Coordinates of C-alpha atoms in Angstrom, one line a residue:
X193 CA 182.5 93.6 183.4
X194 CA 179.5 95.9 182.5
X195 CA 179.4 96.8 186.0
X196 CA 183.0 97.9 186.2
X197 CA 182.9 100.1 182.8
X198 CA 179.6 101.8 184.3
X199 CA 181.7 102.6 187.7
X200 CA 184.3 104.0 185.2
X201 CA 182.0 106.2 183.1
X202 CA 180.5 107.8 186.5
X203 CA 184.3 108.1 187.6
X204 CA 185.5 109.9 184.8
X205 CA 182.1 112.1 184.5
X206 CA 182.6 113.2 188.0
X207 CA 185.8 114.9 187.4
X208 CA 184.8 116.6 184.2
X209 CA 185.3 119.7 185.8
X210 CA 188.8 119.4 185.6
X211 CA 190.5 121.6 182.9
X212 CA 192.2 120.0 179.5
X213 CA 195.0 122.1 180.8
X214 CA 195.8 120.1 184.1
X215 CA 199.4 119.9 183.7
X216 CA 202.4 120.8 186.3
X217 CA 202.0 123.9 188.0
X218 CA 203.9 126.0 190.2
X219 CA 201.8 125.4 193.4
X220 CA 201.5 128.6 195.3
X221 CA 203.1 128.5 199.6
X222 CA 200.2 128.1 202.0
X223 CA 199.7 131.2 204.5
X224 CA 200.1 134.6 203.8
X225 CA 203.5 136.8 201.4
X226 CA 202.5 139.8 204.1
X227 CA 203.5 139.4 207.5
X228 CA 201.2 142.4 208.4
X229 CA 197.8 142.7 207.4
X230 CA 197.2 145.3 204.2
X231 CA 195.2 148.4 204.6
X232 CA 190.9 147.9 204.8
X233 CA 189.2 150.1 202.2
X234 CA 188.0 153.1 203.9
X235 CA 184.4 152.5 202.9
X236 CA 184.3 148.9 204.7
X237 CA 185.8 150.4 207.8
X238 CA 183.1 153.6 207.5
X239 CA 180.0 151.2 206.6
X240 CA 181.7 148.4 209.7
X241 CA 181.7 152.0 212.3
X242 CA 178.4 153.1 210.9
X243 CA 176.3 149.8 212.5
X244 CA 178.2 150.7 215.7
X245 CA 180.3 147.2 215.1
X246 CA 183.9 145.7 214.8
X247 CA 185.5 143.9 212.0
X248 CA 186.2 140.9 214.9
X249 CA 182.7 141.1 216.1
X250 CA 181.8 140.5 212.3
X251 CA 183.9 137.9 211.8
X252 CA 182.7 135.9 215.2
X253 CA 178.8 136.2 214.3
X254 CA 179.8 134.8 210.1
X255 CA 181.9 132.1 211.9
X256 CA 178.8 131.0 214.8
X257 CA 176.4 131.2 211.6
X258 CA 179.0 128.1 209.9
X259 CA 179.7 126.9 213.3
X260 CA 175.7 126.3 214.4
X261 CA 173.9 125.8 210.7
X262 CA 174.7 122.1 210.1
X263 CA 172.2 122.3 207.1
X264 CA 174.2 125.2 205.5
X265 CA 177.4 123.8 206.5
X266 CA 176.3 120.4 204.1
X267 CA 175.1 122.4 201.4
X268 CA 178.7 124.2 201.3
X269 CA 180.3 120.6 201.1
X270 CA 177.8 119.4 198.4
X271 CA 178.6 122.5 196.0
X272 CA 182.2 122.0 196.9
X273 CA 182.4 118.6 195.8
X274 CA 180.3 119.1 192.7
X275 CA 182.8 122.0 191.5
X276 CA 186.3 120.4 192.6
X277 CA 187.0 122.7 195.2
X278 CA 187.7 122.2 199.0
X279 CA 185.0 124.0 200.9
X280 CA 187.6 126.0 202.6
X281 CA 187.5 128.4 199.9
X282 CA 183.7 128.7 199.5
X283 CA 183.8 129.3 203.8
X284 CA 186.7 131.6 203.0
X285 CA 184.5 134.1 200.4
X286 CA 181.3 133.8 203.3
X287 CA 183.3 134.9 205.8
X288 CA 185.4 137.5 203.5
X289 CA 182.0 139.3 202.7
X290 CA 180.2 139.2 206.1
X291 CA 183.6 140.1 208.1
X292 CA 184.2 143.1 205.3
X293 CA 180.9 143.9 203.9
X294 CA 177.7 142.9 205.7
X295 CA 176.6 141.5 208.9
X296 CA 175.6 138.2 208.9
X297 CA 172.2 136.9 209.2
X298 CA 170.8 134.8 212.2
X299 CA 170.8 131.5 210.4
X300 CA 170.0 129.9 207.0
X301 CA 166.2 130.9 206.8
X302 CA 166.6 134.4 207.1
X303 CA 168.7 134.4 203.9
X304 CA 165.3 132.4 201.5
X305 CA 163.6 135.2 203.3
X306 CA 165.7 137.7 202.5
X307 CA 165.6 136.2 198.7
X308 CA 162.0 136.0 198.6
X309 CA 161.2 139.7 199.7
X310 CA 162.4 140.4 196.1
X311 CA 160.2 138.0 194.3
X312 CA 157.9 139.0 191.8
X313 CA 159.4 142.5 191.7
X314 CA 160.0 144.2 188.3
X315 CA 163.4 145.7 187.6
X316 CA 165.8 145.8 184.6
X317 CA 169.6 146.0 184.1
X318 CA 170.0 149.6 182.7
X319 CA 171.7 152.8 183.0
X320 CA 169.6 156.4 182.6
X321 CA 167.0 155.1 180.7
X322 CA 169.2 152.4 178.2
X323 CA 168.5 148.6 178.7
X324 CA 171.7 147.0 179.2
X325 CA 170.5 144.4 176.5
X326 CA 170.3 147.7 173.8
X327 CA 174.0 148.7 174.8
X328 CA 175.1 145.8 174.4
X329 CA 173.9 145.5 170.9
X330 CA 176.4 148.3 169.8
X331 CA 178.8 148.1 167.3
X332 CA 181.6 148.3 169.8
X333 CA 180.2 145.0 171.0
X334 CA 180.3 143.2 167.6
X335 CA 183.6 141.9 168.7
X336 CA 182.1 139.8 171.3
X337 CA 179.4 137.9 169.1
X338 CA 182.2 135.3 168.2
X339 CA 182.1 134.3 172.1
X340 CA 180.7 131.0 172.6
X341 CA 180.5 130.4 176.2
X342 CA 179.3 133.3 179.3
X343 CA 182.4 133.3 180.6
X344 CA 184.0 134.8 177.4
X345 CA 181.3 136.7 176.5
X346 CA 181.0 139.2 179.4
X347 CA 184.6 139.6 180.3
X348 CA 184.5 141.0 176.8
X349 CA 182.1 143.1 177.2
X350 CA 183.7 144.6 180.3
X351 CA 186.8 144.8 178.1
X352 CA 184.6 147.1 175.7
X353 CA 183.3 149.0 178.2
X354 CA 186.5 149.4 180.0
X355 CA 188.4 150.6 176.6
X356 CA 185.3 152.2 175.0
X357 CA 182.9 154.0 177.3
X358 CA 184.3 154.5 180.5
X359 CA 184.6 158.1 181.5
X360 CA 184.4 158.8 178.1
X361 CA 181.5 160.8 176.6
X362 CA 180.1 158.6 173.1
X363 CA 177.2 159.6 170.6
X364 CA 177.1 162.8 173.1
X365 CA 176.3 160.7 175.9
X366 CA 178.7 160.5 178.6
X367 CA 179.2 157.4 181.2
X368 CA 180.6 157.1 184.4
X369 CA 184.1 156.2 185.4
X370 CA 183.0 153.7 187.2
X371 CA 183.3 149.6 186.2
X372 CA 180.3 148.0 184.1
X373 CA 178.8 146.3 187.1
X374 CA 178.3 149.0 188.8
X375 CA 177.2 151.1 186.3
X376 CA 174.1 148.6 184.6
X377 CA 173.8 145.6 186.8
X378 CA 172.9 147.7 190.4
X379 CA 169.4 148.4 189.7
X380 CA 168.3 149.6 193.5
X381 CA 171.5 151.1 194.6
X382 CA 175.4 150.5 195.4
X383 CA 176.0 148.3 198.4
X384 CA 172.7 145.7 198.0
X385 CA 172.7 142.5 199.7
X386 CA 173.1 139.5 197.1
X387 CA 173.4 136.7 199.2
X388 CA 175.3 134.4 201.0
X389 CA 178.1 134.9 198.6
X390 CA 177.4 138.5 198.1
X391 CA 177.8 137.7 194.0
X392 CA 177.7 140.6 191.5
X393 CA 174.6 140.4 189.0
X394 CA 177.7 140.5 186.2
X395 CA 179.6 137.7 187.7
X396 CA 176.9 135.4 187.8
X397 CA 175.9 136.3 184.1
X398 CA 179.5 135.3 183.3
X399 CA 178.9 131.8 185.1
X400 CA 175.9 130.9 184.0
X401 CA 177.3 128.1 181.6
X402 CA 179.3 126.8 184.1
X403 CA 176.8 126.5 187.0
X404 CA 174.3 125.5 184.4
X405 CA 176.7 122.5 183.4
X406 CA 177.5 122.0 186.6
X407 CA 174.4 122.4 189.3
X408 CA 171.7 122.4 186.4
X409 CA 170.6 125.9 187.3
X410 CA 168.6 127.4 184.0
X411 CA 170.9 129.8 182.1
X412 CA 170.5 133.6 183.0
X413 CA 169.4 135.8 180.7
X414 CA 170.4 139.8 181.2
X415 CA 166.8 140.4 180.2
X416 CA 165.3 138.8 183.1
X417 CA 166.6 140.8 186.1
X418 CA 164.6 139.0 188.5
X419 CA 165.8 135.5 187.4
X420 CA 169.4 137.2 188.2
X421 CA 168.3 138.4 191.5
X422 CA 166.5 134.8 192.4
X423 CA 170.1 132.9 191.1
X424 CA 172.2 135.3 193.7
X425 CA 170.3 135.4 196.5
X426 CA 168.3 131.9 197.2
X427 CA 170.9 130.1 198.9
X428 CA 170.3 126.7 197.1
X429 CA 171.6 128.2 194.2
X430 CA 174.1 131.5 195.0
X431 CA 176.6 128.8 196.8
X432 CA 176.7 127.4 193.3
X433 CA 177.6 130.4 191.6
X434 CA 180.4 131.2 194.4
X435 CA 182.2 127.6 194.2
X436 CA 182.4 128.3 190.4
X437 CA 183.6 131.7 191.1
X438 CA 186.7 130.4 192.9
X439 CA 186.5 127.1 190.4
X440 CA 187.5 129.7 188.0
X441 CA 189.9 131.6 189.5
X442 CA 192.1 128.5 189.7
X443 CA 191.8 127.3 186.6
X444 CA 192.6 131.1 185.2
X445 CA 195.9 130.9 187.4
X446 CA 196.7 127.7 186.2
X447 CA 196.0 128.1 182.8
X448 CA 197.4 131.8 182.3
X449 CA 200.0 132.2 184.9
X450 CA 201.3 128.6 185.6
X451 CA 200.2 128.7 189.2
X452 CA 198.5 126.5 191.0
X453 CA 196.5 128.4 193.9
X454 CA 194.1 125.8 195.2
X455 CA 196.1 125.4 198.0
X456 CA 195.9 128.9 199.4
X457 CA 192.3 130.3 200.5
X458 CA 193.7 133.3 201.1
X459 CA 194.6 134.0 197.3
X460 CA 190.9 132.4 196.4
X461 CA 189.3 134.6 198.5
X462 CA 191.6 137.8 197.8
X463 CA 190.7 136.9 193.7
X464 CA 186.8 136.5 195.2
X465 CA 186.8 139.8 196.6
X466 CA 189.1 141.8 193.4
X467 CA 187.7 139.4 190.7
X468 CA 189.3 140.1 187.2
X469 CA 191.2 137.1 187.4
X470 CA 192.0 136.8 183.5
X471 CA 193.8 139.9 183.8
X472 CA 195.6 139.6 187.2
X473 CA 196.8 136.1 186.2
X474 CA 197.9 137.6 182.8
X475 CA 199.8 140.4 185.2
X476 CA 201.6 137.7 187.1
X477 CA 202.3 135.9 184.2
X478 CA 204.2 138.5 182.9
X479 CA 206.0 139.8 185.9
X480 CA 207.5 136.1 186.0
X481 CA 208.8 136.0 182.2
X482 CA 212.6 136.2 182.9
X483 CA 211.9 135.9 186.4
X484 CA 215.3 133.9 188.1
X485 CA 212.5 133.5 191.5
X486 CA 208.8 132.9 191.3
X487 CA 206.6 136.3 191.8
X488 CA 203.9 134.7 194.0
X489 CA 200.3 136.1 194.4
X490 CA 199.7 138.3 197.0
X491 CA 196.9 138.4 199.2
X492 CA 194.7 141.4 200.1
X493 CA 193.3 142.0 203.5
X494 CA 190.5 140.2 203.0
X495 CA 192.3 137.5 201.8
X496 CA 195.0 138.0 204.6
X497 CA 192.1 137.6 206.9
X498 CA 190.8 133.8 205.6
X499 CA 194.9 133.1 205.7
X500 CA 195.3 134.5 209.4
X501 CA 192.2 132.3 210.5
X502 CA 192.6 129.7 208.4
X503 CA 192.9 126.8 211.5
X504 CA 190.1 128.7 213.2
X505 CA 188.2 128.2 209.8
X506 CA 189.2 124.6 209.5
X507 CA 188.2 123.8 212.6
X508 CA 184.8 124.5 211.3
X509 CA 184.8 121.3 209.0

């Protein structure tokens, strides 16, 4: 008998990532809503020309990377299984950033290389001469201090900045009109490689409680750049902060728009590569109030891309 409640317990504690929410949901069509591929950005198709390469030939060297790195490949199924998630979707975000926005590297190793370079470096989060720490500590912010997990807490704070500061000039000092990652958490310059995953230093700062819960990673702390930099680039901890990425983008379309995604990588991937997912679930939400016919997520072309390949992809597995 004490042997069966003890297999229990461990059952029920390894599904406590599912959501109190987990009722019925619309579940989302497989495949793609667009039966042609939408328009690539122009700067992914001018950064893609500029290393004298093709958004195919990109996609082919991310998918012999999966394809030949058996030890990366396990790693993706062990952080899948931890968060709930098919590794579909983490494969469908790797390939999504390395098809659109970098090349791929060689294999594995070159990525803890890659992560180590910036070891021991001394940076900071901050934007002409302000810690992001000291902004942050405005009273616009004071809102926020009722926040009780990472998740809340920085999506309000991009709220703020979004409604209070930008483009706006405030205190007579004016700030870009540009979105809150961009402006404090890109310390070297736009375009930097974070990774496998390519995660935003704002994204993971917003996941920190979940990957913490989850994978046991030490919280992040906006004051400690470095540890930011360490989280999003060493592989044995970015694919953590990527599976909770998509792990929340479900539960946001599940819990705010009815709809249940996990069943199209294309949507997970076009939500990896937009993120915003409170909002854009909020958006759907409300374009199906009234609604005689379900308004289904649409995929972008980077999502339309994952969709397109998708038995190419799962072939990989």
């Amino acid at each position: 008998m004490r042997r069966i409640l003890i297999t229990l317990l461990l059952a029920v504690a390894s599904l406590s990532w599912i959501p109190a929410y987990a009722d019925a949901a619309s579940v989302v069509p497989p495949g793609n809503r667009n039966a042609e591929q939408p328009p690539v950005p122009g700067a992914s198709v001018r950064r893609t020309r500029g290393t004298n390469s093709t958004f195919e030939r990109k996609y082919q060297k991310v998918r012999e990377l999966l394809a030949t790195d058996t030890r990366l490949m396990s790693k993706i199924k062990s952080t899948a299984r931890a968060y709930g998630i098919e590794p579909i979707h983490i494969i469908g975000a790797i390939v999504g950033e390395h098809t659109y926005n970098v090349d791929a590297y060689d294999g594995l190793q070159s990525y803890y290389v890659k992560a180590a370079s910036y070891a021991g470096q001394s940076f900071r989060f901050a934007y002409n001469g302000e810690n992001v720490d000291d902004f942050i500590a405005r009273p616009q912010f004071d809102a926020c201090k009722s926040k009780k997990d990472s998740y809340s807490l920085w999506i309000c704070r991009e709220d703020v900045w979004e409604d209070d500061f930008r483009g706006k000039t405030v205190g007579g000092k004016s700030y870009p009109d540009n979105r809150f990652s961009a402006v404090f958490f890109q310390p070297f310059y736009a375009g930097q490689t974070f990774g496998l995953g390519q995660v935003n230093p704002l994204t993971a700062l917003e996941l920190s409680d979940l990957v913490s819960r989850t994978s046991g990673v030490a919280k992040l702390d906006e004051k400690d750049a470095g540890g930011v930099y360490k989280a999003i680039m060493d592989p044995d901890l970015s694919l953590a902060f990527v599976a909770a990425s998509i792990r929340k983008s479900i539960d946001d379309y599940r819990s705010i728009a009815g709809m249940d995604i996990s069943g199209n990588p294309g949507i997970t991937a076009t939500l990896y590569n937009l993120g915003n997912t409170r909002k854009r679930a909020a958006a759907l939400a409300a374009k199906n109030r009234g609604s005689s016919q379900p308004v289904w997520p649409e995929e972008n072309y980077y999502g339309w891309l994952i969709n397109d390949k998708l038995s190419d992809l799962k072939s990989l597995l």
